Amino acid sequence: MKRFYGTELPNPLMLGTAQYPSPAILEQAFRDSGAGVATVSLRREAGAGQTFWQMIRDLSVLILPNTAGCHTVKEAVTTAHMAREVFDTKWIKLELIGHTDSLQPDVFQLVEAARILTEDGFQVFPYTTDDLVVGERLLGAGCEVLMPWGAPIGSGRGLNNEYALRAMRAEFPDLPLVIDAGVGLPSHAAHAMELGYDAVLLNTAVARAGDPAAMARAMVLAVQAGQLAHQADPIEARDMAEPSTPVVGKAFLS
């Protein structure tokens, strides 16, 4: 697995910490999945207090604070600085929303905010679109990871634009890439890994499932299966059938 700012993840699943029915169920989902990264909103942590923060610490996972809900560069940068003080990490998941309904990133402000934060010593994980030009701009701004969306946040639609995601993987073969947002089923997560992505970040699909812990287990098995399938160099799809049993040398009876 590729390293994320010099850190190797224990497995390719990153989990969010919002919307769970209870703290106990959140904790069980993390333990059952073995996810090594927890994304935490500064707003959520501030509202939940020390009990929530202590529970996250007890999970012994890497913390990826995010700037969820930010709509301007100033708001995102301020939130990132507060998160660095609270969570004592240089990592920041940079979310900068530009469209209310789709929660699509404002890629123009995203690049600006990424540049400001990297110059200030942050290690930025940008939530972005699958646009190659935007990806190049984010790398130019100092990002060493890209996190393109699979589909709108919380939609559960899976990978809306497989062509664009394949193109991004081909364009940046050595860069850590994470599918962030839109995953609803384990099959979606497996597909992302089969395309050669390095990790999957999700929240709603687990937190809002009827049994979050069971779904968390399913998701980690899916990302591991997809990763293994990609490494195994799968066959290409064909338009025509190809016999699995050779016919050369076979006797024909009339």
PDB file of C-alpha atoms in Angstrom:
ATOM      1  CA  MET A   1       0.000   0.000   0.000  1.00  0.00           C
ATOM      2  CA  LYS A   2       1.177   3.531  -0.730  1.00  0.00           C
ATOM      3  CA  ARG A   3       2.191   5.737   2.173  1.00  0.00           C
ATOM      4  CA  PHE A   4       0.127   8.775   3.120  1.00  0.00           C
ATOM      5  CA  TYR A   5       2.551  11.564   3.975  1.00  0.00           C
ATOM      6  CA  GLY A   6       4.994   8.911   5.087  1.00  0.00           C
ATOM      7  CA  THR A   7       2.444   6.844   7.024  1.00  0.00           C
ATOM      8  CA  GLU A   8       1.301   3.374   5.989  1.00  0.00           C
ATOM      9  CA  LEU A   9      -2.298   2.542   6.866  1.00  0.00           C
ATOM     10  CA  PRO A  10      -3.118  -0.741   8.641  1.00  0.00           C
ATOM     11  CA  ASN A  11      -5.870  -1.389   6.079  1.00  0.00           C
ATOM     12  CA  PRO A  12      -7.442   0.536   3.195  1.00  0.00           C
ATOM     13  CA  LEU A  13     -10.644   1.545   5.027  1.00  0.00           C
ATOM     14  CA  MET A  14     -11.137   4.995   6.546  1.00  0.00           C
ATOM     15  CA  LEU A  15     -14.286   5.571   8.608  1.00  0.00           C
ATOM     16  CA  GLY A  16     -16.185   8.684   9.570  1.00  0.00           C
ATOM     17  CA  THR A  17     -17.545   9.184  13.074  1.00  0.00           C
ATOM     18  CA  ALA A  18     -20.864  10.974  12.472  1.00  0.00           C
ATOM     19  CA  GLN A  19     -24.501   9.774  12.502  1.00  0.00           C
ATOM     20  CA  TYR A  20     -24.060   6.561  14.506  1.00  0.00           C
ATOM     21  CA  PRO A  21     -27.012   5.566  16.724  1.00  0.00           C
ATOM     22  CA  SER A  22     -24.790   5.607  19.814  1.00  0.00           C
ATOM     23  CA  PRO A  23     -21.137   5.945  20.844  1.00  0.00           C
ATOM     24  CA  ALA A  24     -21.067   2.229  21.706  1.00  0.00           C
ATOM     25  CA  ILE A  25     -22.148   1.272  18.183  1.00  0.00           C
ATOM     26  CA  LEU A  26     -19.559   3.645  16.690  1.00  0.00           C
ATOM     27  CA  GLU A  27     -16.861   2.009  18.801  1.00  0.00           C
ATOM     28  CA  GLN A  28     -17.978  -1.491  17.814  1.00  0.00           C
ATOM     29  CA  ALA A  29     -17.991  -0.563  14.110  1.00  0.00           C
ATOM     30  CA  PHE A  30     -14.388   0.630  14.342  1.00  0.00           C
ATOM     31  CA  ARG A  31     -13.227  -2.400  16.248  1.00  0.00           C
ATOM     32  CA  ASP A  32     -14.973  -4.839  13.885  1.00  0.00           C
ATOM     33  CA  SER A  33     -13.609  -3.133  10.766  1.00  0.00           C
ATOM     34  CA  GLY A  34     -10.064  -2.579  11.975  1.00  0.00           C
ATOM     35  CA  ALA A  35     -10.154   0.807  10.223  1.00  0.00           C
ATOM     36  CA  GLY A  36      -6.949   2.646  10.983  1.00  0.00           C
ATOM     37  CA  VAL A  37      -8.176   6.172  10.258  1.00  0.00           C
ATOM     38  CA  ALA A  38     -11.085   8.045  11.833  1.00  0.00           C
ATOM     39  CA  THR A  39     -12.320  11.244  10.239  1.00  0.00           C
ATOM     40  CA  VAL A  40     -13.625  13.670  12.842  1.00  0.00           C
ATOM     41  CA  SER A  41     -15.359  17.002  12.372  1.00  0.00           C
ATOM     42  CA  LEU A  42     -14.151  19.729  14.687  1.00  0.00           C
ATOM     43  CA  ARG A  43     -17.755  20.846  15.098  1.00  0.00           C
ATOM     44  CA  ARG A  44     -18.803  17.347  16.176  1.00  0.00           C
ATOM     45  CA  GLU A  45     -15.935  16.994  18.638  1.00  0.00           C
ATOM     46  CA  ALA A  46     -16.676  20.361  20.187  1.00  0.00           C
ATOM     47  CA  GLY A  47     -20.321  19.455  20.676  1.00  0.00           C
ATOM     48  CA  ALA A  48     -19.690  15.944  22.004  1.00  0.00           C
ATOM     49  CA  GLY A  49     -17.012  16.986  24.482  1.00  0.00           C
ATOM     50  CA  GLN A  50     -14.256  15.073  26.212  1.00  0.00           C
ATOM     51  CA  THR A  51     -16.159  11.767  26.438  1.00  0.00           C
ATOM     52  CA  PHE A  52     -16.299  11.443  22.662  1.00  0.00           C
ATOM     53  CA  TRP A  53     -12.677  12.506  22.254  1.00  0.00           C
ATOM     54  CA  GLN A  54     -11.509   9.991  24.848  1.00  0.00           C
ATOM     55  CA  MET A  55     -13.399   7.204  23.080  1.00  0.00           C
ATOM     56  CA  ILE A  56     -11.677   8.060  19.778  1.00  0.00           C
ATOM     57  CA  ARG A  57      -8.292   8.063  21.522  1.00  0.00           C
ATOM     58  CA  ASP A  58      -9.023   4.642  23.016  1.00  0.00           C
ATOM     59  CA  LEU A  59      -9.549   3.228  19.515  1.00  0.00           C
ATOM     60  CA  SER A  60      -5.838   3.797  18.807  1.00  0.00           C
ATOM     61  CA  VAL A  61      -6.483   5.004  15.268  1.00  0.00           C
ATOM     62  CA  LEU A  62      -5.012   7.802  13.194  1.00  0.00           C
ATOM     63  CA  ILE A  63      -7.122  10.955  13.375  1.00  0.00           C
ATOM     64  CA  LEU A  64      -7.987  12.824  10.192  1.00  0.00           C
ATOM     65  CA  PRO A  65      -9.820  16.011  11.220  1.00  0.00           C
ATOM     66  CA  ASN A  66     -11.998  17.542   8.542  1.00  0.00           C
ATOM     67  CA  THR A  67     -13.336  20.966   7.690  1.00  0.00           C
ATOM     68  CA  ALA A  68     -16.876  19.687   7.070  1.00  0.00           C
ATOM     69  CA  GLY A  69     -19.456  22.406   6.510  1.00  0.00           C
ATOM     70  CA  CYS A  70     -16.995  25.091   5.404  1.00  0.00           C
ATOM     71  CA  HIS A  71     -17.935  27.236   2.402  1.00  0.00           C
ATOM     72  CA  THR A  72     -15.127  29.812   2.240  1.00  0.00           C
ATOM     73  CA  VAL A  73     -11.344  29.719   2.270  1.00  0.00           C
ATOM     74  CA  LYS A  74     -11.201  31.762   5.458  1.00  0.00           C
ATOM     75  CA  GLU A  75     -13.637  29.436   7.228  1.00  0.00           C
ATOM     76  CA  ALA A  76     -11.753  26.304   6.116  1.00  0.00           C
ATOM     77  CA  VAL A  77      -8.326  27.653   7.070  1.00  0.00           C
ATOM     78  CA  THR A  78      -9.549  28.829  10.475  1.00  0.00           C
ATOM     79  CA  THR A  79     -11.194  25.451  11.140  1.00  0.00           C
ATOM     80  CA  ALA A  80      -8.014  23.627  10.112  1.00  0.00           C
ATOM     81  CA  HIS A  81      -5.918  25.660  12.547  1.00  0.00           C
ATOM     82  CA  MET A  82      -8.352  24.937  15.360  1.00  0.00           C
ATOM     83  CA  ALA A  83      -8.329  21.230  14.472  1.00  0.00           C
ATOM     84  CA  ARG A  84      -4.537  21.098  14.573  1.00  0.00           C
ATOM     85  CA  GLU A  85      -4.585  22.443  18.118  1.00  0.00           C
ATOM     86  CA  VAL A  86      -7.385  20.132  19.293  1.00  0.00           C
ATOM     87  CA  PHE A  87      -6.205  16.903  17.647  1.00  0.00           C
ATOM     88  CA  ASP A  88      -2.441  17.544  17.635  1.00  0.00           C
ATOM     89  CA  THR A  89      -1.942  16.416  14.033  1.00  0.00           C
ATOM     90  CA  LYS A  90      -0.737  17.972  10.800  1.00  0.00           C
ATOM     91  CA  TRP A  91      -3.296  15.941   8.847  1.00  0.00           C
ATOM     92  CA  ILE A  92      -6.413  17.732   7.631  1.00  0.00           C
ATOM     93  CA  LYS A  93      -9.174  16.565   5.339  1.00  0.00           C
ATOM     94  CA  LEU A  94      -9.985  19.717   3.419  1.00  0.00           C
ATOM     95  CA  GLU A  95     -13.667  20.014   2.569  1.00  0.00           C
ATOM     96  CA  LEU A  96     -14.812  23.241   0.977  1.00  0.00           C
ATOM     97  CA  ILE A  97     -18.391  22.924  -0.243  1.00  0.00           C
ATOM     98  CA  GLY A  98     -19.557  24.928  -3.243  1.00  0.00           C
ATOM     99  CA  HIS A  99     -23.024  23.541  -4.011  1.00  0.00           C
ATOM    100  CA  THR A 100     -25.703  23.116  -1.378  1.00  0.00           C
ATOM    101  CA  ASP A 101     -27.678  20.261  -2.958  1.00  0.00           C
ATOM    102  CA  SER A 102     -24.880  18.052  -4.329  1.00  0.00           C
ATOM    103  CA  LEU A 103     -22.270  19.084  -1.717  1.00  0.00           C
ATOM    104  CA  GLN A 104     -19.829  19.303  -4.615  1.00  0.00           C
ATOM    105  CA  PRO A 105     -16.480  20.838  -3.680  1.00  0.00           C
ATOM    106  CA  ASP A 106     -15.741  24.407  -4.710  1.00  0.00           C
ATOM    107  CA  VAL A 107     -12.561  23.460  -6.535  1.00  0.00           C
ATOM    108  CA  PHE A 108     -11.436  27.055  -7.071  1.00  0.00           C
ATOM    109  CA  GLN A 109     -11.444  27.856  -3.370  1.00  0.00           C
ATOM    110  CA  LEU A 110     -10.191  24.347  -2.591  1.00  0.00           C
ATOM    111  CA  VAL A 111      -6.919  24.925  -4.441  1.00  0.00           C
ATOM    112  CA  GLU A 112      -6.420  28.275  -2.744  1.00  0.00           C
ATOM    113  CA  ALA A 113      -7.081  26.867   0.717  1.00  0.00           C
ATOM    114  CA  ALA A 114      -4.824  23.864   0.047  1.00  0.00           C
ATOM    115  CA  ARG A 115      -1.945  26.158  -0.883  1.00  0.00           C
ATOM    116  CA  ILE A 116      -2.365  28.269   2.257  1.00  0.00           C
ATOM    117  CA  LEU A 117      -2.517  25.221   4.509  1.00  0.00           C
ATOM    118  CA  THR A 118       0.429  23.351   2.977  1.00  0.00           C
ATOM    119  CA  GLU A 119       2.566  26.472   3.238  1.00  0.00           C
ATOM    120  CA  ASP A 120       1.635  26.532   6.911  1.00  0.00           C
ATOM    121  CA  GLY A 121       2.828  22.952   7.471  1.00  0.00           C
ATOM    122  CA  PHE A 122      -0.431  21.012   7.092  1.00  0.00           C
ATOM    123  CA  GLN A 123      -0.601  17.681   5.284  1.00  0.00           C
ATOM    124  CA  VAL A 124      -3.735  18.147   3.240  1.00  0.00           C
ATOM    125  CA  PHE A 125      -6.172  15.445   2.127  1.00  0.00           C
ATOM    126  CA  PRO A 126      -8.419  17.359  -0.305  1.00  0.00           C
ATOM    127  CA  TYR A 127     -11.993  16.218  -0.955  1.00  0.00           C
ATOM    128  CA  THR A 128     -12.218  16.977  -4.653  1.00  0.00           C
ATOM    129  CA  THR A 129     -13.913  16.054  -7.897  1.00  0.00           C
ATOM    130  CA  ASP A 130     -12.538  13.579 -10.443  1.00  0.00           C
ATOM    131  CA  ASP A 131     -11.267  16.393 -12.684  1.00  0.00           C
ATOM    132  CA  LEU A 132      -7.662  15.872 -13.817  1.00  0.00           C
ATOM    133  CA  VAL A 133      -6.899  19.579 -14.136  1.00  0.00           C
ATOM    134  CA  VAL A 134      -8.092  20.221 -10.595  1.00  0.00           C
ATOM    135  CA  GLY A 135      -5.947  17.311  -9.465  1.00  0.00           C
ATOM    136  CA  GLU A 136      -2.878  18.864 -11.073  1.00  0.00           C
ATOM    137  CA  ARG A 137      -3.625  22.208  -9.429  1.00  0.00           C
ATOM    138  CA  LEU A 138      -3.948  20.564  -6.019  1.00  0.00           C
ATOM    139  CA  LEU A 139      -0.607  18.811  -6.462  1.00  0.00           C
ATOM    140  CA  GLY A 140       0.894  22.138  -7.464  1.00  0.00           C
ATOM    141  CA  ALA A 141      -0.532  23.603  -4.263  1.00  0.00           C
ATOM    142  CA  GLY A 142       1.428  21.040  -2.259  1.00  0.00           C
ATOM    143  CA  CYS A 143      -1.026  18.171  -1.767  1.00  0.00           C
ATOM    144  CA  GLU A 144       0.462  14.661  -1.807  1.00  0.00           C
ATOM    145  CA  VAL A 145      -2.893  12.847  -1.740  1.00  0.00           C
ATOM    146  CA  LEU A 146      -6.101  13.266  -3.753  1.00  0.00           C
ATOM    147  CA  MET A 147      -9.550  12.222  -2.559  1.00  0.00           C
ATOM    148  CA  PRO A 148     -11.979  12.313  -5.517  1.00  0.00           C
ATOM    149  CA  TRP A 149     -15.661  11.699  -4.867  1.00  0.00           C
ATOM    150  CA  GLY A 150     -17.346   8.557  -6.102  1.00  0.00           C
ATOM    151  CA  ALA A 151     -20.752  10.234  -5.902  1.00  0.00           C
ATOM    152  CA  PRO A 152     -22.322  12.999  -3.788  1.00  0.00           C
ATOM    153  CA  ILE A 153     -21.823  12.698  -0.031  1.00  0.00           C
ATOM    154  CA  GLY A 154     -24.324  10.370   1.588  1.00  0.00           C
ATOM    155  CA  SER A 155     -25.964   9.384  -1.709  1.00  0.00           C
ATOM    156  CA  GLY A 156     -24.883   5.733  -1.659  1.00  0.00           C
ATOM    157  CA  ARG A 157     -24.733   5.717  -5.461  1.00  0.00           C
ATOM    158  CA  GLY A 158     -21.287   4.187  -5.754  1.00  0.00           C
ATOM    159  CA  LEU A 159     -18.907   5.253  -8.527  1.00  0.00           C
ATOM    160  CA  ASN A 160     -20.825   7.619 -10.804  1.00  0.00           C
ATOM    161  CA  ASN A 161     -18.047   8.206 -13.324  1.00  0.00           C
ATOM    162  CA  GLU A 162     -15.828   5.160 -13.645  1.00  0.00           C
ATOM    163  CA  TYR A 163     -14.174   6.545 -16.782  1.00  0.00           C
ATOM    164  CA  ALA A 164     -12.979   9.673 -14.946  1.00  0.00           C
ATOM    165  CA  LEU A 165     -11.786   7.656 -11.947  1.00  0.00           C
ATOM    166  CA  ARG A 166      -9.843   5.282 -14.204  1.00  0.00           C
ATOM    167  CA  ALA A 167      -8.314   8.288 -15.959  1.00  0.00           C
ATOM    168  CA  MET A 168      -7.245   9.800 -12.634  1.00  0.00           C
ATOM    169  CA  ARG A 169      -5.610   6.542 -11.555  1.00  0.00           C
ATOM    170  CA  ALA A 170      -3.750   6.355 -14.881  1.00  0.00           C
ATOM    171  CA  GLU A 171      -2.717  10.035 -14.733  1.00  0.00           C
ATOM    172  CA  PHE A 172      -1.292   9.776 -11.215  1.00  0.00           C
ATOM    173  CA  PRO A 173       0.019   6.191 -10.954  1.00  0.00           C
ATOM    174  CA  ASP A 174       2.327   6.809  -7.992  1.00  0.00           C
ATOM    175  CA  LEU A 175       0.074   9.118  -5.989  1.00  0.00           C
ATOM    176  CA  PRO A 176      -2.077   7.892  -3.080  1.00  0.00           C
ATOM    177  CA  LEU A 177      -5.703   8.144  -4.216  1.00  0.00           C
ATOM    178  CA  VAL A 178      -8.742   7.697  -1.972  1.00  0.00           C
ATOM    179  CA  ILE A 179     -12.372   7.368  -3.041  1.00  0.00           C
ATOM    180  CA  ASP A 180     -14.223   9.719  -0.727  1.00  0.00           C
ATOM    181  CA  ALA A 181     -18.031   9.966  -0.644  1.00  0.00           C
ATOM    182  CA  GLY A 182     -20.906   8.185  -2.333  1.00  0.00           C
ATOM    183  CA  VAL A 183     -20.081   4.585  -1.395  1.00  0.00           C
ATOM    184  CA  GLY A 184     -23.209   2.749  -0.260  1.00  0.00           C
ATOM    185  CA  LEU A 185     -22.461  -0.955  -0.620  1.00  0.00           C
ATOM    186  CA  PRO A 186     -19.459  -3.225  -0.100  1.00  0.00           C
ATOM    187  CA  SER A 187     -19.502  -3.894  -3.844  1.00  0.00           C
ATOM    188  CA  HIS A 188     -18.902  -0.172  -4.446  1.00  0.00           C
ATOM    189  CA  ALA A 189     -15.904  -0.225  -2.120  1.00  0.00           C
ATOM    190  CA  ALA A 190     -14.508  -3.357  -3.766  1.00  0.00           C
ATOM    191  CA  HIS A 191     -14.925  -1.777  -7.200  1.00  0.00           C
ATOM    192  CA  ALA A 192     -12.970   1.299  -6.123  1.00  0.00           C
ATOM    193  CA  MET A 193     -10.077  -0.883  -4.995  1.00  0.00           C
ATOM    194  CA  GLU A 194     -10.278  -3.001  -8.164  1.00  0.00           C
ATOM    195  CA  LEU A 195      -9.660   0.218 -10.118  1.00  0.00           C
ATOM    196  CA  GLY A 196      -6.373   0.588  -8.254  1.00  0.00           C
ATOM    197  CA  TYR A 197      -7.359   3.126  -5.620  1.00  0.00           C
ATOM    198  CA  ASP A 198      -5.420   2.980  -2.384  1.00  0.00           C
ATOM    199  CA  ALA A 199      -8.186   3.456   0.168  1.00  0.00           C
ATOM    200  CA  VAL A 200     -11.889   4.175   0.574  1.00  0.00           C
ATOM    201  CA  LEU A 201     -13.299   6.725   2.994  1.00  0.00           C
ATOM    202  CA  LEU A 202     -16.955   6.356   3.987  1.00  0.00           C
ATOM    203  CA  ASN A 203     -19.331   7.204   6.782  1.00  0.00           C
ATOM    204  CA  THR A 204     -23.043   7.135   5.971  1.00  0.00           C
ATOM    205  CA  ALA A 205     -23.057   3.618   4.496  1.00  0.00           C
ATOM    206  CA  VAL A 206     -21.909   2.216   7.849  1.00  0.00           C
ATOM    207  CA  ALA A 207     -23.388   4.667  10.345  1.00  0.00           C
ATOM    208  CA  ARG A 208     -26.898   4.584   8.856  1.00  0.00           C
ATOM    209  CA  ALA A 209     -27.027   0.837   8.170  1.00  0.00           C
ATOM    210  CA  GLY A 210     -29.433  -1.305  10.175  1.00  0.00           C
ATOM    211  CA  ASP A 211     -26.423  -3.009  11.764  1.00  0.00           C
ATOM    212  CA  PRO A 212     -23.451  -0.623  11.530  1.00  0.00           C
ATOM    213  CA  ALA A 213     -20.952  -3.086  12.992  1.00  0.00           C
ATOM    214  CA  ALA A 214     -21.904  -5.796  10.496  1.00  0.00           C
ATOM    215  CA  MET A 215     -21.689  -3.306   7.622  1.00  0.00           C
ATOM    216  CA  ALA A 216     -18.282  -2.150   8.852  1.00  0.00           C
ATOM    217  CA  ARG A 217     -17.060  -5.763   8.734  1.00  0.00           C
ATOM    218  CA  ALA A 218     -18.492  -6.147   5.238  1.00  0.00           C
ATOM    219  CA  MET A 219     -16.783  -2.967   4.059  1.00  0.00           C
ATOM    220  CA  VAL A 220     -13.329  -3.932   5.282  1.00  0.00           C
ATOM    221  CA  LEU A 221     -13.623  -7.366   3.667  1.00  0.00           C
ATOM    222  CA  ALA A 222     -14.716  -5.661   0.446  1.00  0.00           C
ATOM    223  CA  VAL A 223     -11.792  -3.232   0.299  1.00  0.00           C
ATOM    224  CA  GLN A 224      -9.352  -6.019   1.072  1.00  0.00           C
ATOM    225  CA  ALA A 225     -10.863  -8.249  -1.629  1.00  0.00           C
ATOM    226  CA  GLY A 226     -10.783  -5.422  -4.165  1.00  0.00           C
ATOM    227  CA  GLN A 227      -7.181  -4.618  -3.338  1.00  0.00           C
ATOM    228  CA  LEU A 228      -6.149  -8.252  -3.706  1.00  0.00           C
ATOM    229  CA  ALA A 229      -8.041  -8.536  -7.000  1.00  0.00           C
ATOM    230  CA  HIS A 230      -6.233  -5.480  -8.384  1.00  0.00           C
ATOM    231  CA  GLN A 231      -2.873  -6.884  -7.346  1.00  0.00           C
ATOM    232  CA  ALA A 232      -3.750 -10.207  -9.017  1.00  0.00           C
ATOM    233  CA  ASP A 233      -3.996  -8.478 -12.441  1.00  0.00           C
ATOM    234  CA  PRO A 234      -7.568  -9.455 -13.422  1.00  0.00           C
ATOM    235  CA  ILE A 235      -8.554 -10.460 -16.952  1.00  0.00           C
ATOM    236  CA  GLU A 236      -9.957  -7.870 -19.322  1.00  0.00           C
ATOM    237  CA  ALA A 237     -13.658  -7.908 -20.158  1.00  0.00           C
ATOM    238  CA  ARG A 238     -14.487  -9.321 -23.612  1.00  0.00           C
ATOM    239  CA  ASP A 239     -17.392  -8.849 -25.985  1.00  0.00           C
ATOM    240  CA  MET A 240     -17.296 -12.471 -27.125  1.00  0.00           C
ATOM    241  CA  ALA A 241     -17.125 -15.793 -25.318  1.00  0.00           C
ATOM    242  CA  GLU A 242     -13.827 -17.621 -24.943  1.00  0.00           C
ATOM    243  CA  PRO A 243     -13.913 -21.316 -23.999  1.00  0.00           C
ATOM    244  CA  SER A 244     -12.283 -22.154 -20.709  1.00  0.00           C
ATOM    245  CA  THR A 245     -11.683 -25.720 -21.905  1.00  0.00           C
ATOM    246  CA  PRO A 246      -9.322 -25.939 -24.934  1.00  0.00           C
ATOM    247  CA  VAL A 247     -10.692 -27.698 -27.999  1.00  0.00           C
ATOM    248  CA  VAL A 248      -7.353 -28.233 -29.773  1.00  0.00           C
ATOM    249  CA  GLY A 249      -6.643 -31.958 -29.943  1.00  0.00           C
ATOM    250  CA  LYS A 250     -10.093 -32.893 -28.746  1.00  0.00           C
ATOM    251  CA  ALA A 251     -11.746 -35.844 -30.494  1.00  0.00           C
ATOM    252  CA  PHE A 252     -14.873 -35.080 -32.526  1.00  0.00           C
ATOM    253  CA  LEU A 253     -17.460 -37.821 -32.732  1.00  0.00           C
ATOM    254  CA  SER A 254     -19.774 -37.972 -35.732  1.00  0.00           C
TER     255      SER A 254
END
